[in-house]
Amino acid sequence: MNTPDLSTTYLGLQLKNPIIVGSSSLTDSVEKIVKIEKMGAAAVVLKSLFEEEIIMEIEEQTHSMTNRHFVFPETMDYMETIETANILADYLELISASKKSVAIPVIASINCMSSQKWTYFAKEIEKAGADALELNLFFLPSDTRNGEKEIADATSDIIASVKQTIKIPVSLKISAYQSNLIRYTELIDQSGVAGIVLFNRSWLPDIDINQLVISSGFVLSSPSDLGNTLRWVSILSGRTKCDIAASTGIHDGAGVIKQILAGAQVCQVVSSLYLNDLFQLDKMINDLSKWMVSNEFRSLKEFRGRLSQSNSGNPAAWERVQFMKHFRNFV
Ligand SMILES: Cc1cc2nc3c(=O)[nH]c(=O)nc-3n(C[C@H](O)[C@H](O)[C@H](O)COP(=O)(O)O)c2cc1C
């Protein structure tokens, strides 16, 4: 059998295979992105620009310019201020230099909490040459003022303001903590995003029992984190017009194959590359290719979604949450 065709589309972009390096410090410099391309990844999502950081820098600049308390944004020329913000300038430079250095698509990323006037910056991202923009939203459901409706409204506002500003495709990366995921993703889908990324990984707290202080938990995922993403990719597969990208717990070729069988259009990988180096990309691609040959699949389409909830013939398996009889004798 000939070499299988690994190509796919994502957010309307043509990709040579379904493996994307996700947003992280792995993608925060042109040199790193050039290496990633050499190792075979089909696209990169740049390290996120954080709305909070932009606002903080603008606040500082505004304050030093006016010597007054922050008066954002009505009383200052916001556009002028935002253009002089270093964080923004560096980010735009990263986009345009990456675009000149690699042929693979470069997806910019913004971590945002509101539809504040930062969305003006989306236009600059587009002008700098980004192929798409991933919005990274994270609402920890601990604030009782932010119920399901408020979060859904905030999400819609953000998507609407960004979509009004730019023409490049927009995707939304969400958290696994999101309540009522199906309803929430239906809403996102209707808002016209080109893709949904399941899921972001939050910073996890830990406790240092010697110092009696709060410390950082494990930063990286492990292969055992794959199951939750797999569950939701399979449940959502076929229910959305937009693409579904799987992210979290994909550490090897088998993880990629499982996500595509569940219905993912593409896979975003991060932790595995921190743990194994970028060579892991090449290995994942080879393992996917070999598996396709041995199963006589010529293209991803031939097996994508074959084990999604609606196609698997066993929909209940994807919704099972209790161990019940399976683990009755587990010792
Ligand atoms: C060190 C590190 C930095 C990250 N930075 C970002 C970021 O800036 N923006 C973002 O959307 N996700 C960020 N992530 C989350 C990853 O993009 C990814 O969604 C998450 O790690 C789950 O994928 P994985 O299991 O392959 O690691 C980061 C993850 C790690 C480990």
Coordinates of N, CA and C and ligand atoms in Angstrom, one line a residue, residues 20-27 45-50 91 109-111 134-137 173-174 197-202 218-223 225-226 229 246-251 267-274 284, ligand 1:
I20 N -0.7 19.5 15.5 CA -0.4 20.9 15.7 C 0.3 21.1 17.0
V21 N 1.4 21.9 17.1 CA 2.0 22.2 18.4 C 1.1 23.3 19.1
G22 N 0.6 23.0 20.3 CA -0.3 23.9 20.9 C 0.4 25.1 21.6
S23 N -0.4 26.1 22.0 CA 0.1 27.3 22.6 C 0.9 27.0 23.9
S24 N 2.1 27.5 23.9 CA 3.0 27.3 25.1 C 4.3 28.0 24.8
S25 N 5.3 27.9 25.7 CA 6.6 28.5 25.5 C 7.3 27.7 24.4
L26 N 6.8 26.6 23.9 CA 7.4 25.9 22.8 C 7.3 26.7 21.5
T27 N 6.4 27.7 21.5 CA 6.1 28.4 20.3 C 6.3 29.9 20.5
V45 N 0.3 26.9 17.2 CA -0.4 28.0 17.9 C 0.6 28.7 18.8
L46 N 0.7 30.0 18.5 CA 1.7 30.8 19.3 C 1.3 30.9 20.8
K47 N 2.3 31.1 21.6 CA 2.1 31.4 23.0 C 1.1 32.5 23.1
S48 N 0.2 32.4 24.1 CA -0.9 33.4 24.2 C -0.4 34.7 24.6
L49 N -1.1 35.7 24.1 CA -1.0 37.0 24.6 C -2.1 37.2 25.6
F50 N -1.8 37.7 26.8 CA -2.8 37.7 27.8 C -3.4 39.1 27.9
Y91 N 4.8 40.7 20.0 CA 3.9 39.7 19.5 C 3.7 39.8 18.0
S109 N -2.7 33.5 19.4 CA -3.6 33.1 20.5 C -3.7 34.3 21.5
I110 N -4.9 34.5 21.9 CA -5.1 35.5 22.9 C -5.9 34.9 24.1
N111 N -5.4 35.1 25.3 CA -6.1 34.7 26.5 C -7.0 35.9 26.9
E134 N -6.7 31.9 17.8 CA -7.4 31.1 18.8 C -7.6 31.9 20.0
L135 N -8.8 32.0 20.5 CA -9.2 32.7 21.7 C -9.2 31.7 22.8
N136 N -8.5 32.0 23.9 CA -8.4 31.1 25.0 C -9.1 31.7 26.2
L137 N -10.3 31.0 26.5 CA -11.1 31.6 27.5 C -11.1 30.6 28.7
K173 N -10.8 28.1 22.5 CA -10.2 27.1 23.3 C -10.9 27.2 24.6
I174 N -11.5 26.1 25.1 CA -12.3 26.2 26.3 C -11.8 25.3 27.4
V197 N -11.5 24.2 20.6 CA -10.4 23.4 21.1 C -10.7 22.8 22.5
L198 N -10.7 21.5 22.6 CA -11.1 20.8 23.8 C -9.8 20.1 24.4
F199 N -9.2 20.5 25.4 CA -9.5 21.6 26.3 C -8.2 22.3 26.6
N200 N -8.4 23.5 27.3 CA -7.2 24.1 27.8 C -6.8 23.4 29.1
R201 N -5.6 23.5 29.6 CA -5.2 22.9 30.9 C -4.9 24.1 31.8
S202 N -5.5 24.1 33.0 CA -5.3 25.2 33.9 C -4.0 24.9 34.7
F218 N 1.5 19.9 39.2 CA 2.1 19.4 38.0 C 1.7 20.3 36.8
V219 N 2.7 20.8 36.1 CA 2.4 21.7 35.0 C 2.0 20.9 33.8
L220 N 2.6 19.7 33.6 CA 2.4 19.0 32.4 C 1.3 17.9 32.5
S221 N 0.7 17.6 31.4 CA -0.3 16.5 31.5 C 0.4 15.2 31.4
S222 N -0.4 14.1 31.6 CA 0.1 12.8 31.4 C -0.9 12.1 30.5
P223 N -0.5 10.9 30.0 CA -1.4 10.2 29.0 C -2.7 9.8 29.7
D225 N -4.6 11.7 31.2 CA -5.5 12.9 31.0 C -6.3 12.8 29.7
L226 N -5.9 11.8 28.9 CA -6.5 11.7 27.5 C -8.0 11.4 27.6
T229 N -10.7 14.3 27.4 CA -10.8 14.9 26.1 C -11.5 14.0 25.1
A246 N -8.6 18.4 19.4 CA -8.4 17.8 20.7 C -7.1 18.3 21.3
S247 N -7.1 18.6 22.6 CA -5.9 19.1 23.3 C -6.0 18.6 24.7
T248 N -5.0 18.1 25.2 CA -4.8 17.6 26.6 C -4.7 16.0 26.6
G249 N -3.5 15.6 27.0 CA -3.2 14.2 27.3 C -2.8 13.4 26.0
I250 N -2.5 14.1 24.9 CA -2.1 13.4 23.7 C -0.6 13.3 23.7
H251 N -0.1 12.1 24.0 CA 1.4 12.0 24.3 C 2.1 11.2 23.2
C267 N -5.1 17.4 16.3 CA -4.7 17.2 17.7 C -3.7 18.3 18.0
Q268 N -3.8 18.9 19.1 CA -2.8 19.8 19.6 C -2.0 19.2 20.7
V269 N -0.6 19.2 20.6 CA 0.2 18.6 21.6 C 1.2 19.6 22.2
V270 N 1.4 19.4 23.5 CA 2.3 20.3 24.2 C 3.2 19.5 25.2
S271 N 2.5 18.9 26.3 CA 3.3 18.3 27.3 C 4.3 17.2 26.8
S272 N 3.8 16.4 25.9 CA 4.6 15.3 25.4 C 5.9 15.9 24.8
L273 N 5.9 17.1 24.2 CA 7.1 17.6 23.6 C 8.0 18.2 24.7
Y274 N 7.5 18.7 25.8 CA 8.3 19.1 26.9 C 9.0 17.9 27.5
M284 N 5.3 10.6 16.3 CA 3.8 10.5 16.3 C 3.3 10.4 14.8
Ligands
LIG1 C1 4.2 25.3 30.0 C2 2.8 25.5 29.4 C3 2.5 26.8 28.9 C4 1.2 26.9 28.3 N1 0.9 28.2 27.8 C5 -0.3 28.3 27.2 C6 -0.7 29.6 26.7 O1 0.0 30.6 26.7 N2 -2.0 29.6 26.1 C7 -2.8 28.6 26.0 O2 -3.9 28.7 25.4 N3 -2.5 27.4 26.5 C8 -1.3 27.2 27.1 N4 -0.9 26.0 27.6 C9 -1.9 24.9 27.5 C10 -1.5 24.0 26.3 O3 -1.6 24.7 25.0 C11 -2.4 22.8 26.2 O4 -3.7 23.2 25.9 C12 -2.4 22.0 27.5 O5 -1.1 21.8 28.0 C13 -2.9 20.6 27.2 O6 -2.2 19.9 26.2 P1 -1.1 18.8 26.6 O7 -1.8 17.7 27.3 O8 -0.6 18.3 25.2 O9 0.0 19.5 27.4 C14 0.3 25.8 28.2 C15 0.7 24.6 28.7 C16 2.0 24.4 29.2 C17 2.3 23.0 29.7

